[in-house]
Coordinates of C-alpha atoms and ligand atoms in Angstrom, one line a residue:
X1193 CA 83.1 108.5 92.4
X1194 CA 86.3 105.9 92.9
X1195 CA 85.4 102.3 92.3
X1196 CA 85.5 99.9 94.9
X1197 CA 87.1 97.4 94.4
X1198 CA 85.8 94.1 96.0
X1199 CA 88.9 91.4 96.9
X1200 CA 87.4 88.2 96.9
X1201 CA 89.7 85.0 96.3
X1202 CA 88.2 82.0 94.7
X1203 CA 89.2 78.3 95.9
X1204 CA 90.6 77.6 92.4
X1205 CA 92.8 80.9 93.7
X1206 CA 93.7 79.3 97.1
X1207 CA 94.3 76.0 96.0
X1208 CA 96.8 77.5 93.7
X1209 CA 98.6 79.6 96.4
X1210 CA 98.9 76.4 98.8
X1211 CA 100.2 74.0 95.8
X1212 CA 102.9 77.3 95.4
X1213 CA 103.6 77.0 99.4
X1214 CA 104.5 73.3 99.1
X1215 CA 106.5 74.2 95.9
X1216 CA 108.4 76.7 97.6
X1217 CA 109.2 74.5 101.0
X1218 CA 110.0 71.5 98.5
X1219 CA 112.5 72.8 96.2
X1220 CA 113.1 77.2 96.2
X1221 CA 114.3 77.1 100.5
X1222 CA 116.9 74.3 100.4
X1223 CA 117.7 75.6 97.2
X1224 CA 117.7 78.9 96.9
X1225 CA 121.1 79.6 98.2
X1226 CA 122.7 77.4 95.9
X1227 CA 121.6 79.2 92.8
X1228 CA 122.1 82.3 94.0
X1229 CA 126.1 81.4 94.8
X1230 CA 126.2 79.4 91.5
X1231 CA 123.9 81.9 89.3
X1232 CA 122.5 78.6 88.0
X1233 CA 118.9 78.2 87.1
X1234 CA 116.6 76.3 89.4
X1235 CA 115.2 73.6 87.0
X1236 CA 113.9 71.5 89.6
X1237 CA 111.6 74.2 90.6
X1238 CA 110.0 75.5 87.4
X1239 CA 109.7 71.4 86.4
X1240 CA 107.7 71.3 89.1
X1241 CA 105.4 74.3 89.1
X1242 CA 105.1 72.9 85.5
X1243 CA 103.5 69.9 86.2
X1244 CA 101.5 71.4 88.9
X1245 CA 99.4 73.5 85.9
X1246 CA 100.8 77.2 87.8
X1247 CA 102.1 78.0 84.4
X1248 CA 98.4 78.3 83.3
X1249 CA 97.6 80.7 85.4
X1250 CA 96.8 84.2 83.7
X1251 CA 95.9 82.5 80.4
X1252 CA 92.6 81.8 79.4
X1253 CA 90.8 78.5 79.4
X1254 CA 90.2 78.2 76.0
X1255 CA 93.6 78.5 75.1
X1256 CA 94.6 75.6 77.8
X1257 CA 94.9 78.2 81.0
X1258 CA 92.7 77.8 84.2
X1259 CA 92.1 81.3 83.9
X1260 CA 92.8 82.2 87.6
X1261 CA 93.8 85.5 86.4
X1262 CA 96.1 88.3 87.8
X1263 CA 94.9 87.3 91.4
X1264 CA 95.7 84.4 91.2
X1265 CA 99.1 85.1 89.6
X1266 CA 99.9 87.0 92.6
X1267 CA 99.3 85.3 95.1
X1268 CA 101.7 82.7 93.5
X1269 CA 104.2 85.0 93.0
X1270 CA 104.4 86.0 96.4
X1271 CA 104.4 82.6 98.3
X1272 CA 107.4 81.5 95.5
X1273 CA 109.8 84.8 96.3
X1274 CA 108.8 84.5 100.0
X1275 CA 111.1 81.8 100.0
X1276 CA 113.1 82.8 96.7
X1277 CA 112.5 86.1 95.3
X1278 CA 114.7 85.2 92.3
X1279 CA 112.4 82.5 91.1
X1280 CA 109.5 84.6 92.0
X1281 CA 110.6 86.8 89.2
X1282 CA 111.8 83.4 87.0
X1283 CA 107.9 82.2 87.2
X1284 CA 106.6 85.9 86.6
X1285 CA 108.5 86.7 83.3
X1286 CA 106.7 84.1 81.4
X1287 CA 103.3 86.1 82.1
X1288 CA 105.1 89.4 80.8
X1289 CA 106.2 87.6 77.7
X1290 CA 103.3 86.2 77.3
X1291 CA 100.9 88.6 78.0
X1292 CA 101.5 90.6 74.4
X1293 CA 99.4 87.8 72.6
X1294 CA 96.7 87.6 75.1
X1295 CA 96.0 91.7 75.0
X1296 CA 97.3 91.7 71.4
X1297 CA 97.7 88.3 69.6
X1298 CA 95.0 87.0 66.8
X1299 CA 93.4 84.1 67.1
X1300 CA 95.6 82.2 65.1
X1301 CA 98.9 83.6 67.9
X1302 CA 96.9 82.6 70.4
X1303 CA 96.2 79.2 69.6
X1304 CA 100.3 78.8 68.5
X1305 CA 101.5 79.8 71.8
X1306 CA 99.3 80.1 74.6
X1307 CA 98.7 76.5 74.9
X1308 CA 102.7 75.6 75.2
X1309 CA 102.7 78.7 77.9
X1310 CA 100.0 77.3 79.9
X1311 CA 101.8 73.1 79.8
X1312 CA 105.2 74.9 80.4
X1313 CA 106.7 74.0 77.5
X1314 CA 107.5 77.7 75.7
X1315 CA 109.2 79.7 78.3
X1316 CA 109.2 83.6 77.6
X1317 CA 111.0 86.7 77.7
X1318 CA 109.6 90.5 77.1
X1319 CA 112.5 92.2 74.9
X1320 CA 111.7 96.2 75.5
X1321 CA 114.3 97.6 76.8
X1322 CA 117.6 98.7 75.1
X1323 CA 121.1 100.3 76.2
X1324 CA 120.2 103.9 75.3
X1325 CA 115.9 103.3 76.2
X1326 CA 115.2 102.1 79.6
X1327 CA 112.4 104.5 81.2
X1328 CA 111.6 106.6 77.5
X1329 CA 110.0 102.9 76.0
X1330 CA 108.9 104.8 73.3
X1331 CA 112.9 105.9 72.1
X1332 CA 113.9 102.1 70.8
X1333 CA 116.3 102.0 67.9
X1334 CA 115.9 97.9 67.2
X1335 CA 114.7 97.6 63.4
X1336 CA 112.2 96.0 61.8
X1337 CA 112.3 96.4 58.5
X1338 CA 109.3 95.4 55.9
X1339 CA 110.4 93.1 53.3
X1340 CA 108.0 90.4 50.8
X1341 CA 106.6 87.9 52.9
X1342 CA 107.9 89.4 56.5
X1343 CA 110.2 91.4 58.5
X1344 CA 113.7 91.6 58.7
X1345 CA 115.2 92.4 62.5
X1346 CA 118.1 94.0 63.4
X1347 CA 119.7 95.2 66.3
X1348 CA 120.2 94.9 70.6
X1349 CA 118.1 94.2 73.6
X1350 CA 119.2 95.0 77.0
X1351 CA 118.0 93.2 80.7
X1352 CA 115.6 90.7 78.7
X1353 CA 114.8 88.9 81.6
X1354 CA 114.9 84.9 81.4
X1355 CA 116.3 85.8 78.1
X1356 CA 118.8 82.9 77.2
X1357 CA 116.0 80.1 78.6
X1358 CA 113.0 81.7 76.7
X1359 CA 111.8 79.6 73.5
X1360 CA 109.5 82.8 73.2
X1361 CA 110.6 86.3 72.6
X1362 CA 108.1 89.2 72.7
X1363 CA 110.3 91.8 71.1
X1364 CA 109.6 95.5 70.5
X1365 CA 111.0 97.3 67.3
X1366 CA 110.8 100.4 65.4
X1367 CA 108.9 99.5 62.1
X1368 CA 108.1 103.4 61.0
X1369 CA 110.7 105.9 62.3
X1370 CA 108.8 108.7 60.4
X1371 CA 105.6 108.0 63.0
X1372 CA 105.5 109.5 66.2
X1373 CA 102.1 107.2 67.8
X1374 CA 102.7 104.4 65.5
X1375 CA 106.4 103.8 65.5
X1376 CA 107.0 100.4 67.2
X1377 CA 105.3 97.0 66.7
X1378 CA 105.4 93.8 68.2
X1379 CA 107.3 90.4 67.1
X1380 CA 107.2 86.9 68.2
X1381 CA 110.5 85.7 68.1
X1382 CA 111.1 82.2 68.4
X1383 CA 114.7 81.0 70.0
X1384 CA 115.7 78.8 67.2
X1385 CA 115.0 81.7 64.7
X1386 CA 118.0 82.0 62.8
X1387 CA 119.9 85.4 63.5
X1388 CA 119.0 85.3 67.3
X1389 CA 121.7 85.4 69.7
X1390 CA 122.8 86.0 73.7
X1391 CA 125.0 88.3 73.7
X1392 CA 126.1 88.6 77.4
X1393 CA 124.4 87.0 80.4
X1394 CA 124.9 89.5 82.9
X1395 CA 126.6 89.8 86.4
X1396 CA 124.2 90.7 88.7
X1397 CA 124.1 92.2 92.5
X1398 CA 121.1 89.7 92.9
X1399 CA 118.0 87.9 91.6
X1400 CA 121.1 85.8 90.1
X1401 CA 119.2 82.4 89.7
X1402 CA 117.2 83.8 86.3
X1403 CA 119.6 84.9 83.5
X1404 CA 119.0 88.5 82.4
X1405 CA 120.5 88.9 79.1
X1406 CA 121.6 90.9 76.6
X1407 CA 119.7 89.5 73.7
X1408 CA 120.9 90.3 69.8
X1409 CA 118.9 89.8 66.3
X1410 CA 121.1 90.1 63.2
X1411 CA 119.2 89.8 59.8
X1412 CA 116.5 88.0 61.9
X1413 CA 113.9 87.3 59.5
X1414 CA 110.3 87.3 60.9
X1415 CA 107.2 85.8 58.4
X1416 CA 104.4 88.3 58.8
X1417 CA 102.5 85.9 61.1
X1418 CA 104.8 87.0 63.7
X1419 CA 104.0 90.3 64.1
X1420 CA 101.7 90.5 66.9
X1421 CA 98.3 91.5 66.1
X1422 CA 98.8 91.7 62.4
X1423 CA 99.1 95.0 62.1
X1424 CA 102.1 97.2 62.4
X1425 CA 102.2 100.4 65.1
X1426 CA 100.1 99.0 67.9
X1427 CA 103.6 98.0 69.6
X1428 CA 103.8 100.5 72.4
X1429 CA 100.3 100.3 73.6
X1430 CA 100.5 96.7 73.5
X1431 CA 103.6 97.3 75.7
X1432 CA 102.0 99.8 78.3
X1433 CA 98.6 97.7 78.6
X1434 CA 101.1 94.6 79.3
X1435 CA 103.0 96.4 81.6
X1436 CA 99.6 97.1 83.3
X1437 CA 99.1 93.6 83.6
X1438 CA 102.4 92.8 84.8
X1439 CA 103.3 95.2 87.3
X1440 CA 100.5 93.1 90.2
X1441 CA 102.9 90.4 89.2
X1442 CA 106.4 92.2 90.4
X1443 CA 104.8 94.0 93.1
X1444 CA 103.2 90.1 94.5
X1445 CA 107.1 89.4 94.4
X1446 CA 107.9 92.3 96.4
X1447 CA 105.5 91.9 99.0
X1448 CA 107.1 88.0 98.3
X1449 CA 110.3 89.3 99.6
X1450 CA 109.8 91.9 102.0
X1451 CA 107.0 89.1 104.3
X1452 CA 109.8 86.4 104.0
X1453 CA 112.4 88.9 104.9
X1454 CA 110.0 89.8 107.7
X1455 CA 109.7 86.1 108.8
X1456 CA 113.6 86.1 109.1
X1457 CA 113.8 89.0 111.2
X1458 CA 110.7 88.0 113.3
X1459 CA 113.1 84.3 114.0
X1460 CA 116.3 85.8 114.2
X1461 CA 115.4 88.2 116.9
X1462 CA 113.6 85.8 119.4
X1463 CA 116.9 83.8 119.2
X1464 CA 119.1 86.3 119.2
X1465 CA 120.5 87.1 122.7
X1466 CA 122.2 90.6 123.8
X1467 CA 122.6 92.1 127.7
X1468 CA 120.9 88.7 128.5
X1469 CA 117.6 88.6 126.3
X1470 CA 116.2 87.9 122.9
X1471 CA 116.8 91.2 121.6
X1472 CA 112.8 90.8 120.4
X1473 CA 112.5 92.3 123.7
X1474 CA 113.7 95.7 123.2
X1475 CA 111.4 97.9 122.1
X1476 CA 113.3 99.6 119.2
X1477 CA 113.9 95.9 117.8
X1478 CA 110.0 95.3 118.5
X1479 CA 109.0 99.4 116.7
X1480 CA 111.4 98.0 113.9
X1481 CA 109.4 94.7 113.4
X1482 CA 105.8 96.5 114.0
X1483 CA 106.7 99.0 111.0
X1484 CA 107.9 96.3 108.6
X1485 CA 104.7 94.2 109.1
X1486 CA 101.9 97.4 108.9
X1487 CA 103.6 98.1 105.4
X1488 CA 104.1 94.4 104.1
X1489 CA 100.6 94.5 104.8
X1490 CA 99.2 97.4 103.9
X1491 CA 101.3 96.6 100.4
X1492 CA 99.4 93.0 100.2
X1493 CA 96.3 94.7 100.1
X1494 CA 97.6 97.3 97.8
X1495 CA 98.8 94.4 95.4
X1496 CA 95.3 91.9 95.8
X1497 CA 93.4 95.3 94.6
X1498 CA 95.0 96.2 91.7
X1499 CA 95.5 92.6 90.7
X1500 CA 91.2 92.8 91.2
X1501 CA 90.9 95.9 89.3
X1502 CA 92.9 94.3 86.4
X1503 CA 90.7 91.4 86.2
X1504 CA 87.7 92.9 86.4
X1505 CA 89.1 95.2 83.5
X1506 CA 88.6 98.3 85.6
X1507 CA 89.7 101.7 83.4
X1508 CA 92.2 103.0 86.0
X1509 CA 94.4 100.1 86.2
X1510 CA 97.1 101.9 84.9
X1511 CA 97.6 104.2 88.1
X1512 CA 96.5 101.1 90.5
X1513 CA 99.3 98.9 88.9
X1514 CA 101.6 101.7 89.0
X1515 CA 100.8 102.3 92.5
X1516 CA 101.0 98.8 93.8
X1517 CA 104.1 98.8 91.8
X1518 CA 106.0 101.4 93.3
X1519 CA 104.9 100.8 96.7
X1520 CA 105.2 97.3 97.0
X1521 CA 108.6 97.8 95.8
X1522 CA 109.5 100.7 98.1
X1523 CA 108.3 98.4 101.0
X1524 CA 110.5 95.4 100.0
X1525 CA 113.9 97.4 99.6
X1526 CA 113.2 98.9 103.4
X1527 CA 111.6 95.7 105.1
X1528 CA 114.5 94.0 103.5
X1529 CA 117.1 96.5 104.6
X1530 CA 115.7 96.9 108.6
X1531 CA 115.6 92.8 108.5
X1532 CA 119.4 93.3 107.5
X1533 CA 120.0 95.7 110.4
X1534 CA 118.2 93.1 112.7
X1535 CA 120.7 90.5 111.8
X1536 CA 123.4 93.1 112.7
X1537 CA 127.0 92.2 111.0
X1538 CA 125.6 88.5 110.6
X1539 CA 122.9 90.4 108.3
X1540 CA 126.2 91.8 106.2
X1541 CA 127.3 88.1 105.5
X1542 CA 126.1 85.7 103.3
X1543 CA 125.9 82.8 106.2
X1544 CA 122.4 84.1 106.9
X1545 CA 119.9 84.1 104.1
X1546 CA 118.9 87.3 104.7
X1547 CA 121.9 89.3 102.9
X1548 CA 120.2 87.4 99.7
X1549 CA 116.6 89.2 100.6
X1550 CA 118.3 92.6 100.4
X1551 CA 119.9 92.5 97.3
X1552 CA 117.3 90.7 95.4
X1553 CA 115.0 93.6 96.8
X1554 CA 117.1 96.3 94.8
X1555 CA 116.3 95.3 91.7
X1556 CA 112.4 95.4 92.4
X1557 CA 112.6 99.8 92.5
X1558 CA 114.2 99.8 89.1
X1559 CA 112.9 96.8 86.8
X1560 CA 109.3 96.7 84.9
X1561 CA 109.4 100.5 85.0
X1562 CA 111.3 102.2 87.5
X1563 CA 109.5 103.8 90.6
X1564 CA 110.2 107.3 89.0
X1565 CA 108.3 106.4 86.5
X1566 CA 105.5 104.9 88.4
X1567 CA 105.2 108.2 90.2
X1568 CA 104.8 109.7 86.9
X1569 CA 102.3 107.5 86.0
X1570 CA 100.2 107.8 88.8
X1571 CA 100.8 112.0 89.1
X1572 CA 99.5 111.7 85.2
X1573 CA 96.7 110.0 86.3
X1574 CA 95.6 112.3 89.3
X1575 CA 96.2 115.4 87.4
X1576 CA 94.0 113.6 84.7
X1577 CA 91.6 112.7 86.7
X1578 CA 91.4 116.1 88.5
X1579 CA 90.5 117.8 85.3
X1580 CA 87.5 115.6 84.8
X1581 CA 85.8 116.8 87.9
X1582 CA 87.4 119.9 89.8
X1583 CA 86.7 119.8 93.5
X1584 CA 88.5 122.5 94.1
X1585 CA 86.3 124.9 92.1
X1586 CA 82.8 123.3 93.9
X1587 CA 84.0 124.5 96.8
X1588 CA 85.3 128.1 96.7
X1589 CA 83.9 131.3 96.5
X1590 CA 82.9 132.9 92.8
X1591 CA 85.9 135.6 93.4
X1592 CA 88.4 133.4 94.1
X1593 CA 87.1 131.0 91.1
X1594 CA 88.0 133.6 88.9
X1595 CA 91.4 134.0 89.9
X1596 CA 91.8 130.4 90.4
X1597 CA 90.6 130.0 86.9
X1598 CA 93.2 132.3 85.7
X1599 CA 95.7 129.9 87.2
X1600 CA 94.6 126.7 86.7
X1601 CA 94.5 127.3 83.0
X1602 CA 98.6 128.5 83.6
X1603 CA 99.2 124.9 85.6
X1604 CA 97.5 123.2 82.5
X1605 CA 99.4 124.9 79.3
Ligands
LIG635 N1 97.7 101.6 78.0 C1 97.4 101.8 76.7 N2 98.0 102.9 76.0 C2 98.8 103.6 76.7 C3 99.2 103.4 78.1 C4 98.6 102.3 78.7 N3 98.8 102.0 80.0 N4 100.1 104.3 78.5 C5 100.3 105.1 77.4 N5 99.5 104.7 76.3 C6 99.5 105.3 75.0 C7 99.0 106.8 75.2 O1 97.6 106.9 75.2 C8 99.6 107.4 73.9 O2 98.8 107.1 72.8 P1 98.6 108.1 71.6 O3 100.0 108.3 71.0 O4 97.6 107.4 70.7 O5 98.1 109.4 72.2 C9 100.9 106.6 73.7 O6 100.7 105.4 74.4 C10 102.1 107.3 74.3 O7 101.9 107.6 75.7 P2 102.7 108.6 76.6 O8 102.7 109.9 75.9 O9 102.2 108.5 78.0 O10 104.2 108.0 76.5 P3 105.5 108.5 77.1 O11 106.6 108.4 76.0 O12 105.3 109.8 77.8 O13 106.0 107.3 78.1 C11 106.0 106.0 80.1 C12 105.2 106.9 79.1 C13 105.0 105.8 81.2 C14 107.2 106.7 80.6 C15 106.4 104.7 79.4 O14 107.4 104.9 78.5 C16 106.9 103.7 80.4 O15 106.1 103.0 81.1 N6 108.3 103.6 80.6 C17 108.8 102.5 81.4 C18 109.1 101.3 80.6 C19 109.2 100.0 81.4 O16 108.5 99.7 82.3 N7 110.3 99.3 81.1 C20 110.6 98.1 81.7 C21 110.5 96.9 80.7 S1 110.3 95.3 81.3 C22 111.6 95.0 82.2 O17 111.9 95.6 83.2 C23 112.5 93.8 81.8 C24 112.2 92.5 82.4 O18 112.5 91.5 81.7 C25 111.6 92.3 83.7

């Protein structure tokens, strides 16, 4: 039988979420506009959830965290992107880079790092993805090459989020081509490494307040203490349980964007006169608003459960995190979009701040995995799941069983 999970916020949790409400109010709304125009990176902001200990978060307290978990993360993430989705994603890709060395770090990586993550002083990025291996993670060409005393890197990295601020780099390379399970492993790459490099900072439809980057590594040497874990060929698991971690976090940001792009809508049309009336009076306007609220909601709950499942280390967190991922996500890109259409041809122009919501929504369905890929995930998991226990087969007559069998083990070659 399912687990159930049980949603309960701590005050530790709560407190967190207000002091990210009053962050939010303070510095991302008056803001957030500007960086978006400018593509400039809103320091004031990430000093301030700094000093406020938010950066802490997900880490544990013996490595300087407060250990509030993935919760805890969430709910932080959405009350930031509520008023900024761009910085919601800016505060989330420092628990994606950092992630790696709490699910795959020793000791002695943890202790090097975590603490900086927790004060705010060691930004992060999480280098996966390249120009020819977005969605197939496991196809990267990046090198690392074994050589006395360490690793030498070579090669690209596409869309590293946060990539030209990071001081930490959690980059994924190929250290045994021949190896089909064991082929990539994990490096902590340090910004001041020499051989590290931006490339390009790219020009993006939105979320244009965090640089995403393409980030280079020419004859980047790497002591063996950097390789994460110790040991070479654990890099795509570490990658996949990370991404499991993660994804609560991007989906918090979506349901972030789509209950502030909700909130806009909601104002907009009470002030918002046609044929005499706030067009929150029309029913279609009023059908449009109900709709956007059940799924921001029902993708809230979505989000706090998985988030739940992965602190309580639950063993189907991979379909949960895909789930929440790819709804949430879903949800944001529509709420986003009707909000657009609420604001009519003042939603098209960038005088509102609601043009902002819809394209920083876009990105959401195709970063940290793209929702193709999430439905993969979760189908694997189902049909996985469905061989463990057949329902199908408790419930049918012993004729049809045997032609059901026939077919069943057809569906499973
Ligand atoms: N946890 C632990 N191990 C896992 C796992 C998980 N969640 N998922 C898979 N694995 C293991 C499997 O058990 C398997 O192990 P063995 O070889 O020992 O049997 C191995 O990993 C390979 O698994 P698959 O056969 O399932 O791998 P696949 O090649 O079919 O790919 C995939 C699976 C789900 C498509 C995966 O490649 C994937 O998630 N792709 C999307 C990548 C992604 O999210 N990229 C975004 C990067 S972050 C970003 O967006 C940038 C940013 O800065 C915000």
């Amino acid at each position: 039988m399912m687990e159930l999970p049980n949603v309960t916020f701590t005050p530790a949790q709560l407190r967190w979420r207000q002091i990210a409400h009053e962050i939010a109010r303070k510095y991302l709304l008056p803001q957030a506009a500007k960086h978006d125009r400018h593509a400039s990176y809103n320091d004031d902001a990430f000093r301030a959830a700094a000093e406020a200990g938010l950066l802490g978060l997900w880490i544990p307290k013996e490595y300087g965290g407060s250990a509030d978990g993935i919760l805890g993360l969430s709910l932080v993430v959405e009350e930031l992107s509520k008023a900024d989705p761009a910085f919601g994603v800016a505060f989330a890709v420092n628990a994606l880079g950092s992630i790696p060395v709490i699910v795959g770090g020793t000791e002695e990586q943890k202790r090097r790092y975590l603490p900086r993550v927790a004060r705010g002083e060691c930004s992060c990025a999480f280098a996966l993805s390249e120009k020819f291996a977005g969605s197939d993670a496991g196809g990267l060409s990046v090198q690392a090459r074994k050589m006395d005393g360490g690793w030498l890197v070579n090669g690209e990295k596409k869309w590293t989020t946060n990539g030209s601020r990071a001081d930490l780099i959690t980059l994924f390379a190929v250290t045994d081509p021949t190896s089909k399970s064991r082929r990539i492993s994990a490096f902590l790459v340090e910004k001041t490494d020499p051989g590290f490099f931006i490339k390009k900072v790219e020009d993006k439809m939105g979320i244009r307040m965090v640089p995403v980057c393409e980030t280079g590594y020419k004859n980047v040497h790497l002591s063996d203490d950097r390789l994460l874990g110790g040991q070479p060929g654990l890099g795509f698991k570490h990658s996949m349980m990370t991404l499991d971690w993660a994804r609560p976090g991007v989906a918090a940001q979506a349901v972030g964007t789509a209950a502030g792009a909700l909130e806009l809508a909601v104002t907009y049309a009470q002030k918002r006169k046609q044929f005499g009336q706030p067009i929150s009076s029309f029913q279609m306007i009023q059908g449009m608003l109900a709709d956007m609220a059940m799924k921001t909601e029902a993708a809230r709950w979505l989000v706090y459960t998985a988030a739940q499942m992965a602190d309580n280390g639950t063993r189907h967190i991979s379909k949960y995190a895909a789930m929440c991922k790819c709804f949430a996500t879903d949800t944001a890109m529509q709420v986003a979009t009707d909000a657009v259409q609420i604001f009519g041809g003042y939603g098209y122009m960038e005088d509102y701040p609601i043009a902002k919501f819809m394209r920083d929504a876009k990105i959401l369905q195709i970063y940290e995995g793209t929702n193709q890929v999430q439905r993969m995930v979760i189908a694997r998991h189902l049909i996985k799941e469905a061989m463990e226990f057949d329902y199908l087969n408790e419930q049918i007559p012993t004729e049809t069983q045997e032609t059901y069998g026939a077919e069943y083990e057809i569906v499973n070659v």
